[in-house]
XYZ file of C-alpha atoms in Angstrom:
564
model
C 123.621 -84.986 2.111
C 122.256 -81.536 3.915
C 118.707 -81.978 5.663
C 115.842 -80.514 4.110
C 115.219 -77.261 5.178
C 112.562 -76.786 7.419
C 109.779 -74.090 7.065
C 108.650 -71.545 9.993
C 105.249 -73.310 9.954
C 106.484 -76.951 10.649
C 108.584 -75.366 13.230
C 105.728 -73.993 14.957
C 103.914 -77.048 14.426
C 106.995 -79.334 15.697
C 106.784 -77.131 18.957
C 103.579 -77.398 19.509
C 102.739 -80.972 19.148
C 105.093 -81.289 22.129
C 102.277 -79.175 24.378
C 99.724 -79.828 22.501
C 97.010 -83.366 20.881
C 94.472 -81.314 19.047
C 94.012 -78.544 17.041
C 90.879 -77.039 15.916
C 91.288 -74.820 12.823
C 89.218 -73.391 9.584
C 91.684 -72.707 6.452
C 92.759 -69.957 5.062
C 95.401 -67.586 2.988
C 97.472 -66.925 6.287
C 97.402 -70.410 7.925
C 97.253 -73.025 4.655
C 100.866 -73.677 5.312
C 100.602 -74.350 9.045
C 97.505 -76.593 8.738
C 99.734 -78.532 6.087
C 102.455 -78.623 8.477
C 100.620 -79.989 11.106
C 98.501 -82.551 8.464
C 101.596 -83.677 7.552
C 103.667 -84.701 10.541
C 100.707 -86.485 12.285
C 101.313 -85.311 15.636
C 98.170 -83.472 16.677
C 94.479 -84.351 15.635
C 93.134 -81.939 13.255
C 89.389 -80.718 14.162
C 88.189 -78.615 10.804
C 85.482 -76.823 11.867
C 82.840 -74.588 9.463
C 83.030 -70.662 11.112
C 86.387 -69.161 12.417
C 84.468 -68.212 15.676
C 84.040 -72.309 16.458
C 87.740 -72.781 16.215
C 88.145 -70.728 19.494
C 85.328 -71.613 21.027
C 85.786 -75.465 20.146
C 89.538 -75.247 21.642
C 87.965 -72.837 24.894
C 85.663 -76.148 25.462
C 88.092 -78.728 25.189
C 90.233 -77.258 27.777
C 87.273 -76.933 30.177
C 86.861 -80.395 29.541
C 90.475 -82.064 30.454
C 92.178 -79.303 31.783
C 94.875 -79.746 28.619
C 96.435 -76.770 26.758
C 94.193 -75.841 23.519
C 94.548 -74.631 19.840
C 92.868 -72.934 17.466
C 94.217 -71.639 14.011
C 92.393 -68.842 11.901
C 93.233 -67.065 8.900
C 94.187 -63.339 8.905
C 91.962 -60.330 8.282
C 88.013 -61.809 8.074
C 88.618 -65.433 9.716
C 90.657 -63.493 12.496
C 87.939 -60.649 12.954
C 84.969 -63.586 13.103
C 87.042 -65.185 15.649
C 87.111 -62.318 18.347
C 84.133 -62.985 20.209
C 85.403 -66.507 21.214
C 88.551 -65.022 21.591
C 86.742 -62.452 23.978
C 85.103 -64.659 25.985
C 88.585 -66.841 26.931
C 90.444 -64.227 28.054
C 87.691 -63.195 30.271
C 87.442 -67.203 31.102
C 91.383 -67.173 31.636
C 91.397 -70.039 29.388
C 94.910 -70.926 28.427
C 95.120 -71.615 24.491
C 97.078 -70.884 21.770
C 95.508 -69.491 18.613
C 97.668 -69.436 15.481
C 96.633 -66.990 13.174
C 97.813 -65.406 9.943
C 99.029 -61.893 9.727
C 100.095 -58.289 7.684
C 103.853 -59.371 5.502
C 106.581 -58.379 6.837
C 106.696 -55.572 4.297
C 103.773 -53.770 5.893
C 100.144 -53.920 5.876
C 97.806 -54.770 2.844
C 95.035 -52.620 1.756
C 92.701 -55.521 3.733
C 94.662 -55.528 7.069
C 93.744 -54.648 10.126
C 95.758 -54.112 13.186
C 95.127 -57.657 14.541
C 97.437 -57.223 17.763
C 95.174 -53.751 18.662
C 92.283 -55.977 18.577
C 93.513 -59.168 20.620
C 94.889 -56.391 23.053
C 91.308 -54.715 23.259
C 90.363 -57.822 24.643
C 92.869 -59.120 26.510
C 94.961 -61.135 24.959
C 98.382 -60.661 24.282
C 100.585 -61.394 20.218
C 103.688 -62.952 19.875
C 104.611 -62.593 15.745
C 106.795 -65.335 14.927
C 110.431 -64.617 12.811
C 112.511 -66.821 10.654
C 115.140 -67.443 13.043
C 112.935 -67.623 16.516
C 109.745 -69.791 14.863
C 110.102 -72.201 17.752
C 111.280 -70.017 20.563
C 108.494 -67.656 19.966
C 105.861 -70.695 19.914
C 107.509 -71.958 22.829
C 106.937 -68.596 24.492
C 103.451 -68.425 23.967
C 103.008 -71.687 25.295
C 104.411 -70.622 28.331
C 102.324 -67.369 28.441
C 98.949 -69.092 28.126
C 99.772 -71.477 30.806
C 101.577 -69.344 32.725
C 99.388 -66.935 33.102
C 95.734 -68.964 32.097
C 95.166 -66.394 29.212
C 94.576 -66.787 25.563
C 97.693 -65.861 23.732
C 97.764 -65.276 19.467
C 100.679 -66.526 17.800
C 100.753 -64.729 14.574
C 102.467 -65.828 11.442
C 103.921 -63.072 8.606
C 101.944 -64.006 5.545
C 105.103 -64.280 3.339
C 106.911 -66.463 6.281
C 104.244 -69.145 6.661
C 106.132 -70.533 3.745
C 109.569 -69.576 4.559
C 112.808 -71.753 5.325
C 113.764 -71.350 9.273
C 117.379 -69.193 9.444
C 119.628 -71.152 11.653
C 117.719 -73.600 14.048
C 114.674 -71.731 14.881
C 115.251 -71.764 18.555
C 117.381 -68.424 18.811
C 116.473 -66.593 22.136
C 114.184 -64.630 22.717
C 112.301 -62.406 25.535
C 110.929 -65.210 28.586
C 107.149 -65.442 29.096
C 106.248 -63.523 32.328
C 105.279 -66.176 34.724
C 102.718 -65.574 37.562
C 104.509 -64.886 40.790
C 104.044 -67.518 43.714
C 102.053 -65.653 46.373
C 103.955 -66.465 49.603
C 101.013 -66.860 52.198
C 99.949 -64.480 55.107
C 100.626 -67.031 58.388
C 99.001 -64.439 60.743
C 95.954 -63.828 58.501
C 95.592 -67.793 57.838
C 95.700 -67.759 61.581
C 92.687 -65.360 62.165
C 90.974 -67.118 59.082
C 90.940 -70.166 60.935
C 90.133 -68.231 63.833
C 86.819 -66.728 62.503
C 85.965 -70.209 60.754
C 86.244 -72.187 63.523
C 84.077 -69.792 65.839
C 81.600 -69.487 63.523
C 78.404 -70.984 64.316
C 77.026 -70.993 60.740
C 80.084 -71.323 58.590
C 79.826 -71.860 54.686
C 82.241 -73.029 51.908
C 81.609 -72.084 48.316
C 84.129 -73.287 46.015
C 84.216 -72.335 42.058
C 86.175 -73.683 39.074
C 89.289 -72.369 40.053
C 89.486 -74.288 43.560
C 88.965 -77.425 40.639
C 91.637 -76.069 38.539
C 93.946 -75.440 42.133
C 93.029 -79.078 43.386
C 91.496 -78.340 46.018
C 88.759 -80.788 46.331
C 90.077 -82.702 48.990
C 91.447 -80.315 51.185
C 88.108 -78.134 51.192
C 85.773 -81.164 51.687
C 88.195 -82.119 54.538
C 87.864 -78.689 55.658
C 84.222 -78.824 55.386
C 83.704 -81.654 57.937
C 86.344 -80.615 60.673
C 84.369 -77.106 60.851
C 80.454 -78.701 60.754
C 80.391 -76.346 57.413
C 77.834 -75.800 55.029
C 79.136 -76.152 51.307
C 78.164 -74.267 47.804
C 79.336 -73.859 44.641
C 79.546 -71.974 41.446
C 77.595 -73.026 38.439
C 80.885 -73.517 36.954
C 81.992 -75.840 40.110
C 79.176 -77.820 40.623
C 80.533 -81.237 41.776
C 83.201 -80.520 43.603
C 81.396 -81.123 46.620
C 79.363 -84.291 46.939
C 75.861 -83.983 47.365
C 75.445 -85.054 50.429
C 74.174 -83.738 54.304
C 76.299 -80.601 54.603
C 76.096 -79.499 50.583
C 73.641 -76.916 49.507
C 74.479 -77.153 45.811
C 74.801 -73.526 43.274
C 75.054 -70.277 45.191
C 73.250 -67.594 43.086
C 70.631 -67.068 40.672
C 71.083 -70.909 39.891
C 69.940 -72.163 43.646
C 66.868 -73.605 44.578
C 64.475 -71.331 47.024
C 65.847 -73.328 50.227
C 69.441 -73.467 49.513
C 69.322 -69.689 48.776
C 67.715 -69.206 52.125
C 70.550 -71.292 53.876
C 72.984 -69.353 52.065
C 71.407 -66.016 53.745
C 72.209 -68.096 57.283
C 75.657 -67.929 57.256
C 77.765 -65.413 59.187
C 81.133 -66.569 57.942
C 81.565 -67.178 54.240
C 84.812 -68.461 52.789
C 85.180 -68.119 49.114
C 87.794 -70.258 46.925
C 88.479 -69.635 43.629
C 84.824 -68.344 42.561
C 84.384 -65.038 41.055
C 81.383 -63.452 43.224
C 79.815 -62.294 39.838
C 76.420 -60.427 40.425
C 75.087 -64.095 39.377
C 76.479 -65.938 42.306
C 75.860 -63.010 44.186
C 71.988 -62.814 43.210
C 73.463 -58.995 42.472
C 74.209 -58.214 46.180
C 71.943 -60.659 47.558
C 73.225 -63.743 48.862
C 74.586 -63.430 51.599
C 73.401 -61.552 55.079
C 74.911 -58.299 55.377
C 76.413 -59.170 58.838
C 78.431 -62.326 57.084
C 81.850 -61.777 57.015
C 82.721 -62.674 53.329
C 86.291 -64.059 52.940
C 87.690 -64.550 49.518
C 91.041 -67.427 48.391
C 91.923 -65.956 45.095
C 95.716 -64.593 43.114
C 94.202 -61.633 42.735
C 95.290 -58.051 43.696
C 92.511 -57.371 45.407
C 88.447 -58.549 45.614
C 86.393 -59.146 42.721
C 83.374 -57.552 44.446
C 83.211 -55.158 46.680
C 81.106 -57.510 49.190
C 83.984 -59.290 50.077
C 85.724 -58.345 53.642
C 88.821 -59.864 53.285
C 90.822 -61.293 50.365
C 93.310 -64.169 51.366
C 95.893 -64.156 48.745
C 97.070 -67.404 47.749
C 96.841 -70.840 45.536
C 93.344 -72.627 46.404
C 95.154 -75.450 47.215
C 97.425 -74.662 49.274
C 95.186 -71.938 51.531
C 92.668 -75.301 51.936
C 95.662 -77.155 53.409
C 96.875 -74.260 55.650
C 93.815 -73.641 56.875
C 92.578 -77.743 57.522
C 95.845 -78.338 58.981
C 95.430 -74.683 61.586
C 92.140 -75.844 62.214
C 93.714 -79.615 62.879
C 96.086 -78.103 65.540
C 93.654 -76.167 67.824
C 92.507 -78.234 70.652
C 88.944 -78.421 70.039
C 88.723 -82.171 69.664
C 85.348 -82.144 67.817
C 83.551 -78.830 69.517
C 84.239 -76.882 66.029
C 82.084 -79.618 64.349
C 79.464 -79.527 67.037
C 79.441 -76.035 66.936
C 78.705 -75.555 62.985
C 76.360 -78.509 62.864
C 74.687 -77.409 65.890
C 74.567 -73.954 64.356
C 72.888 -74.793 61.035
C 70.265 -77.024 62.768
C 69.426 -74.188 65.051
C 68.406 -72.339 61.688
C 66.411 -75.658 60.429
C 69.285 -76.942 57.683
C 70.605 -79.681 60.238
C 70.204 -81.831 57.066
C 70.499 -80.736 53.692
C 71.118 -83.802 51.565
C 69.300 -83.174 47.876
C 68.369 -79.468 48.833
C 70.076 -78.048 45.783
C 67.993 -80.588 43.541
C 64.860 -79.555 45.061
C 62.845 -77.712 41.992
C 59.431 -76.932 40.872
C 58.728 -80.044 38.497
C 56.045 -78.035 37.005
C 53.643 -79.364 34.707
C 53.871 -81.326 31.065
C 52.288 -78.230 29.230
C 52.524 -74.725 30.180
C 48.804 -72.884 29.533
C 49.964 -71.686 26.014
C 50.119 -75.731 25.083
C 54.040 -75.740 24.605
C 56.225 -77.803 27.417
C 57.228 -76.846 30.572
C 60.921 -76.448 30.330
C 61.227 -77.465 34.281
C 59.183 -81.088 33.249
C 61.541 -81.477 30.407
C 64.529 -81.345 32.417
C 63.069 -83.290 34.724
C 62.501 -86.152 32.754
C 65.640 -85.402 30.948
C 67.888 -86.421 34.672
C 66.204 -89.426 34.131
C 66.923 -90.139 30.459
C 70.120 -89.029 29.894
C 73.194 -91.378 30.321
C 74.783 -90.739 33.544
C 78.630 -90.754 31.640
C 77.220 -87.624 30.088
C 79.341 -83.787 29.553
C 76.870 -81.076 29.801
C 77.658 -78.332 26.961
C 75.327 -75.069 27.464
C 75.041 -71.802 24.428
C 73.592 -68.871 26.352
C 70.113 -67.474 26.677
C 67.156 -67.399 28.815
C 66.935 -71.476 28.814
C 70.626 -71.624 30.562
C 68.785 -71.682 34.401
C 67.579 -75.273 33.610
C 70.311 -77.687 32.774
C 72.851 -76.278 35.664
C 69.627 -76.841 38.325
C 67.752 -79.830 37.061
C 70.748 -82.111 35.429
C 73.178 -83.799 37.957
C 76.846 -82.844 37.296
C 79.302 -85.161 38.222
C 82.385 -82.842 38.804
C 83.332 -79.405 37.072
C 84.821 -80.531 33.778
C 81.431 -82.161 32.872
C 79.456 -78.898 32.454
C 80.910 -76.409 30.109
C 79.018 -73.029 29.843
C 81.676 -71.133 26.945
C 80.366 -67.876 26.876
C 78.621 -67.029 30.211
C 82.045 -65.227 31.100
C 81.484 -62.215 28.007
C 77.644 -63.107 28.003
C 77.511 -64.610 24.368
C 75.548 -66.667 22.596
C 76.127 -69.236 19.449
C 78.806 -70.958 20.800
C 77.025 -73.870 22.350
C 77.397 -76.005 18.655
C 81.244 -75.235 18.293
C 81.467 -75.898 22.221
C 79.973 -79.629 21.697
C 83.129 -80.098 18.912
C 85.749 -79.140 21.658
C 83.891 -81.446 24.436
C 84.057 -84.498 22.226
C 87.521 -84.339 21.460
C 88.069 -84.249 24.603
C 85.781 -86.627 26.391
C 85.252 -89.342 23.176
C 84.327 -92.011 25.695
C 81.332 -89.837 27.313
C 78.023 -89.010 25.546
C 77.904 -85.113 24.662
C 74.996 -83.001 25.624
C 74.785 -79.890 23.948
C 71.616 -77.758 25.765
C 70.870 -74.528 23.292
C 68.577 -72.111 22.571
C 66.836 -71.854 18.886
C 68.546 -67.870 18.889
C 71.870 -69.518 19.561
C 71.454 -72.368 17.541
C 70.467 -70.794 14.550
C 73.587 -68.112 14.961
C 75.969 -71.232 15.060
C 74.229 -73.265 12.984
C 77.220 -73.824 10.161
C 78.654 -76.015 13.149
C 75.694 -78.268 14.048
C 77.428 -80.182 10.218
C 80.693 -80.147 12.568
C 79.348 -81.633 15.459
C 77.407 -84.929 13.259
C 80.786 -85.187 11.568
C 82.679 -85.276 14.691
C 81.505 -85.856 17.979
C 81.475 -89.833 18.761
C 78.091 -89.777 20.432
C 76.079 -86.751 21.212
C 72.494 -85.477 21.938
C 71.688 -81.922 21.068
C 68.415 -80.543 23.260
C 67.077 -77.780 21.452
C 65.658 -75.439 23.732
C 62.767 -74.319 20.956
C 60.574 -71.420 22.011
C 60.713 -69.331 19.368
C 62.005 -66.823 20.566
C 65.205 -64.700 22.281
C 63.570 -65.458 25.034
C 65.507 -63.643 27.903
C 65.219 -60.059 25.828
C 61.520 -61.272 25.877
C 61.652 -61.571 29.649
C 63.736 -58.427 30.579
C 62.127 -56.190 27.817
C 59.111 -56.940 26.290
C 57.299 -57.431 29.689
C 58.815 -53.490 30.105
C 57.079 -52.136 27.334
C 60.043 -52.792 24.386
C 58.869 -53.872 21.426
C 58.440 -57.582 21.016
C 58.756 -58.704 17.610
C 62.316 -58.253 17.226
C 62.946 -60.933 20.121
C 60.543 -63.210 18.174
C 61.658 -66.167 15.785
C 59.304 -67.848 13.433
C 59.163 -71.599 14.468
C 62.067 -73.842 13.436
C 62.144 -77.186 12.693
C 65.912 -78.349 14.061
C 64.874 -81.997 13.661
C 64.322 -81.764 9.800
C 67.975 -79.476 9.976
C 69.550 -82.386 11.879
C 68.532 -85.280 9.715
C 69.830 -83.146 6.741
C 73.081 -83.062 8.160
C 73.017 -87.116 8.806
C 71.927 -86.635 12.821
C 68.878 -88.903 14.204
C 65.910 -86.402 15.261
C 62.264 -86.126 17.130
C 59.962 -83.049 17.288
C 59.631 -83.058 21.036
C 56.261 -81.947 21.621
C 54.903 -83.909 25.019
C 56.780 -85.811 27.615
C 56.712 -89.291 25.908
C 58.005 -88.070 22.582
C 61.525 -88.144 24.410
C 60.891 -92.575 24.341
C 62.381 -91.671 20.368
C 65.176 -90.746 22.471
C 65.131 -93.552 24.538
C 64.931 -95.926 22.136
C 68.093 -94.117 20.264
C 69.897 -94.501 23.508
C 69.078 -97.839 24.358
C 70.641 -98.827 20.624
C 73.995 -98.089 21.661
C 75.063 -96.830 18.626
C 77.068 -93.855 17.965
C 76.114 -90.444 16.562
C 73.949 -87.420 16.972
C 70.120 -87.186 18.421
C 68.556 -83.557 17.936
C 66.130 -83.442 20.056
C 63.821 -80.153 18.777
C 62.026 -79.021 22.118
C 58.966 -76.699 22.059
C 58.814 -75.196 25.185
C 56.766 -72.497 26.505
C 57.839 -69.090 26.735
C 55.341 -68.377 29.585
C 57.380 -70.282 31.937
C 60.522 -67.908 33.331
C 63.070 -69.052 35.107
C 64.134 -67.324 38.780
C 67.170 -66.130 37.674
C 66.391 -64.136 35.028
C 63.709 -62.551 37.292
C 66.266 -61.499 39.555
C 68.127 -59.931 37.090
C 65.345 -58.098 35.902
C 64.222 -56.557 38.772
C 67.814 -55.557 39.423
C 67.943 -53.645 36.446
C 64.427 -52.348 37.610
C 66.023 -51.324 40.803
C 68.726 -50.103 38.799
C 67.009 -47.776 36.568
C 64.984 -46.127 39.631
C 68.070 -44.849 41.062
């Protein structure tokens, strides 16, 4: 008796499930039959979640959060459109993840189409559209592409194929997927790296996610203590390095007055897989114009123009290159003397905790609301230590990366910082959990942000094992208020009338508290203590009198901006 035929959808799906554990999707027209397909065989967990832009954003998160390959399905015209800003915001992210979408028949387009491939190109993200006799190659392909290269890639499905019977096997060939090129390193520039490192008296390390994504940990901490170096991090690579004497914690907007000072100390700077966005930066800031700013990175060239000298290479393998240069030299232990000695001749001999040190503020701010910095004070004290730390965007996003203790860079997720979104924090929270079940999920948003995702606070009670959601309440956009209403812009369109997210979680089937004063968070407390699994929203009033430095920083550069 002949097999059954098999449909281009369960041959995608087939494929997949062999890269692939979860998918995170929102049914439609275009992808009804692949969502059966994959339903049916059992292989990957289905995540349904309630707005096409949480299926990207959910899958983005997840892959922060184990470093696995991620999926996403949408429909075609509408549920692919809503999905773009997520979509957006991985490619900028170079988050690899395949997103299976619905698209125009093979006949042409419908009077509803739109040229979906256009728009994934316009924001950097290449199409592969699947055939009847290369379902699997194709999939296969874009597998390939997305980890390949660490991009997004859509895999789009003909409308009147989703349904179709495969022609032949479904594996005929088809086209490779371009594969990044190994980047041979420069011996005689690793050689004068070293060089310059090693005769440094105040050297510095700052590492960012992609030195975690390289594995680099090891070699650069090793690194760190042969040289006497002082160590930093993105916001995105906090706990890499350990927080101990030599470690200054986030370089930028994100660091505390006296690391940011340090940072200003050093004369050679060695940068491994961070971006040197004007937020690490402090827009031009950080570092003392005399430092000699060396960057580890693929890239063709520098990703800002402060940098002196790109070293082109894997993260990895420049940290061994350079540890095991360094090893060779005869210095015996002068190269540690001489960077130790160095930064205790500028007064950080010692730096244990210095990236912790904040201004704990006071329980009310003067307009009677709480002081975000108290809050997240007492929140590193509440908050389960086997936590993941899941930020939206807004004005509230300089207090969980500098008052909440990270443990390593795959426990705090900010999805969206890279296209500077918001109202992706709920959908983000969806991705964490599937990925981190046995850790406690803390989602820290903004009331703007929350309110724009809110269809997805029902998908994060329904799925997310055990999770707290901190409202950041102020009611308010609260960085427009802080770049533009203190400029003279009018204020009421940054305003929000007061929400009550506590009556919106219990509606949904989350525990809640109104968090007015300190010791309403014992509700909290005495949710955590239960052991039991689900969600907390925890509805925060805070102040909007109370700015954080960042966003100061960035306001006066625009200042300086506009003057020019």
């Amino acid at each position: 008796m002949p097999d059954a035929p098999v449909s281009v959808s369960a041959a995608i799906a087939a494929e997949l499930e062999l890269h692939a554990a979860d998918v995170f999707a929102l049914m439609g027209n275009g992808n009804a039959w692949f969502l059966d397909a994959v339903v049916r065989r059992g292989a990957m967990t289905l995540t349904a979640v309630r707005h096409e832009a949480a299926t990207i954003a959910a899958a983005d998160a997840y892959h922060r959060a184990s470093g696995r390959l991620a999926v996403a399905s949408v429909t075609y015209g509408p549920g692919y459109t809503n999905a773009i800003t997520p979509l957006a915001e991985a490619a900028l992210a170079r988050i690899p993840l395949v997103v299976v979408v619905g698209d125009r028949p093979t006949g042409g387009a419908r009077p509803f189409d739109v040229d979906q491939a256009g728009i994934a190109t316009a924001v950097g993200a290449p199409t592969i559209v699947v055939g009847r006799g290369d379902a699997r190659a194709a999939t296969r392909r874009a597998v390939e592409t997305a980890l390949a290269e660490r991009r997004p890639v859509v895999l789009a499905i003909p409308y009147d194929l989703s349904h179709a019977d495969l022609e032949g096997d479904g594996e005929a060939a088809t086209d490779h997927a371009s594969v990044t090129p190994f980047v041979a390193l420069d011996a005689e520039q690793l050689a004068g790296v070293a060089e310059r490192l090693v005769g440094a008296r105040r050297p510095l390390l700052l590492a960012g996610r992609g030195a975690h994504l390289a594995g680099a940990e090891d070699a650069l901490r090793a690194l760190a203590a042969r040289l006497g170096a002082r160590t930093a991090s993105s916001a995105l690579g906090s706990g890499i390095f350990a927080d101990a004497s030599r470690h200054l914690g986030i370089c930028g907007g994100f660091a505390s007055e006296r690391a940011a000072e340090a940072i200003e100390h050093a004369d050679a700077v060695l940068v491994v897989g961070a971006s040197l966005n004007a937020f690490q930066t402090r827009f031009g800031d950080a570092f003392a114009p005399d430092a000699h700013v060396m960057q580890v990175d693929i890239l063709d060239a520098p990703s800002n123009p402060r940098v002196d000298e790109l070293v082109r290479g894997d993260a990895r393998l420049v940290a061994q290159a350079l540890l095991a240069l360094i090893g060779a030299e005869e210095t015996g232990d002068e190269s540690v003397a001489a960077g130790d000695a160095g930064w205790g001749e500028a007064g950080f001999a010692e730096v244990a905790g210095i990236g912790a040190e904040r201004e704990a503020g006071d329980e009310l701010a003067a307009d009677g609301r709480l002081d975000p910095r108290s809050l997240f004070h007492a929140l590193e004290r509440v908050l389960p230590e086997d936590r993941v730390i899941v930020q939206d965007g807004g004005h509230f996003i300089g207090w969980a990366p500098t008052h909440l203790s990270v443990a390593d860079p795959e426990r705090l997720l900010m999805v969206g910082t890279a296209f500077q979104t918001i109202g992706l924090g709920l959908p983000s929270a969806v991705g964490a959990g599937a990925a981190r079940p046995a850790s406690t999920i803390v989602l820290v948003t903004g009331d703007g942000g929350a309110l724009m995702g809110l269809a997805d606070l029902d998908s994060v009670v329904r799925t997310v094992r055990r999770g707290i959601v901190v409202v950041c309440n102020d009611a308010a956009y609260g960085a427009e208020v802080h770049q533009y209403a203190v400029r003279g812009v009018a204020e009421e369109p940054m305003l929000i009338e007061q929400v009550d997210f506590a009556a919106l979680g219990r509606a949904l089937g989350a525990q809640a508290a109104v968090i007015e004063r300190l010791e309403d968070l014992a509700q909290l407390e005495a949710w955590l203590a239960t052991g039991a699994d689900g969600v907390f929203v925890a509805d925060c009033r805070i102040s909007q009198q109370v700015v954080a430095p960042y966003i100061i920083e960035v306001r006066e550069a625009a200042m300086r901006a506009a003057t020019r």
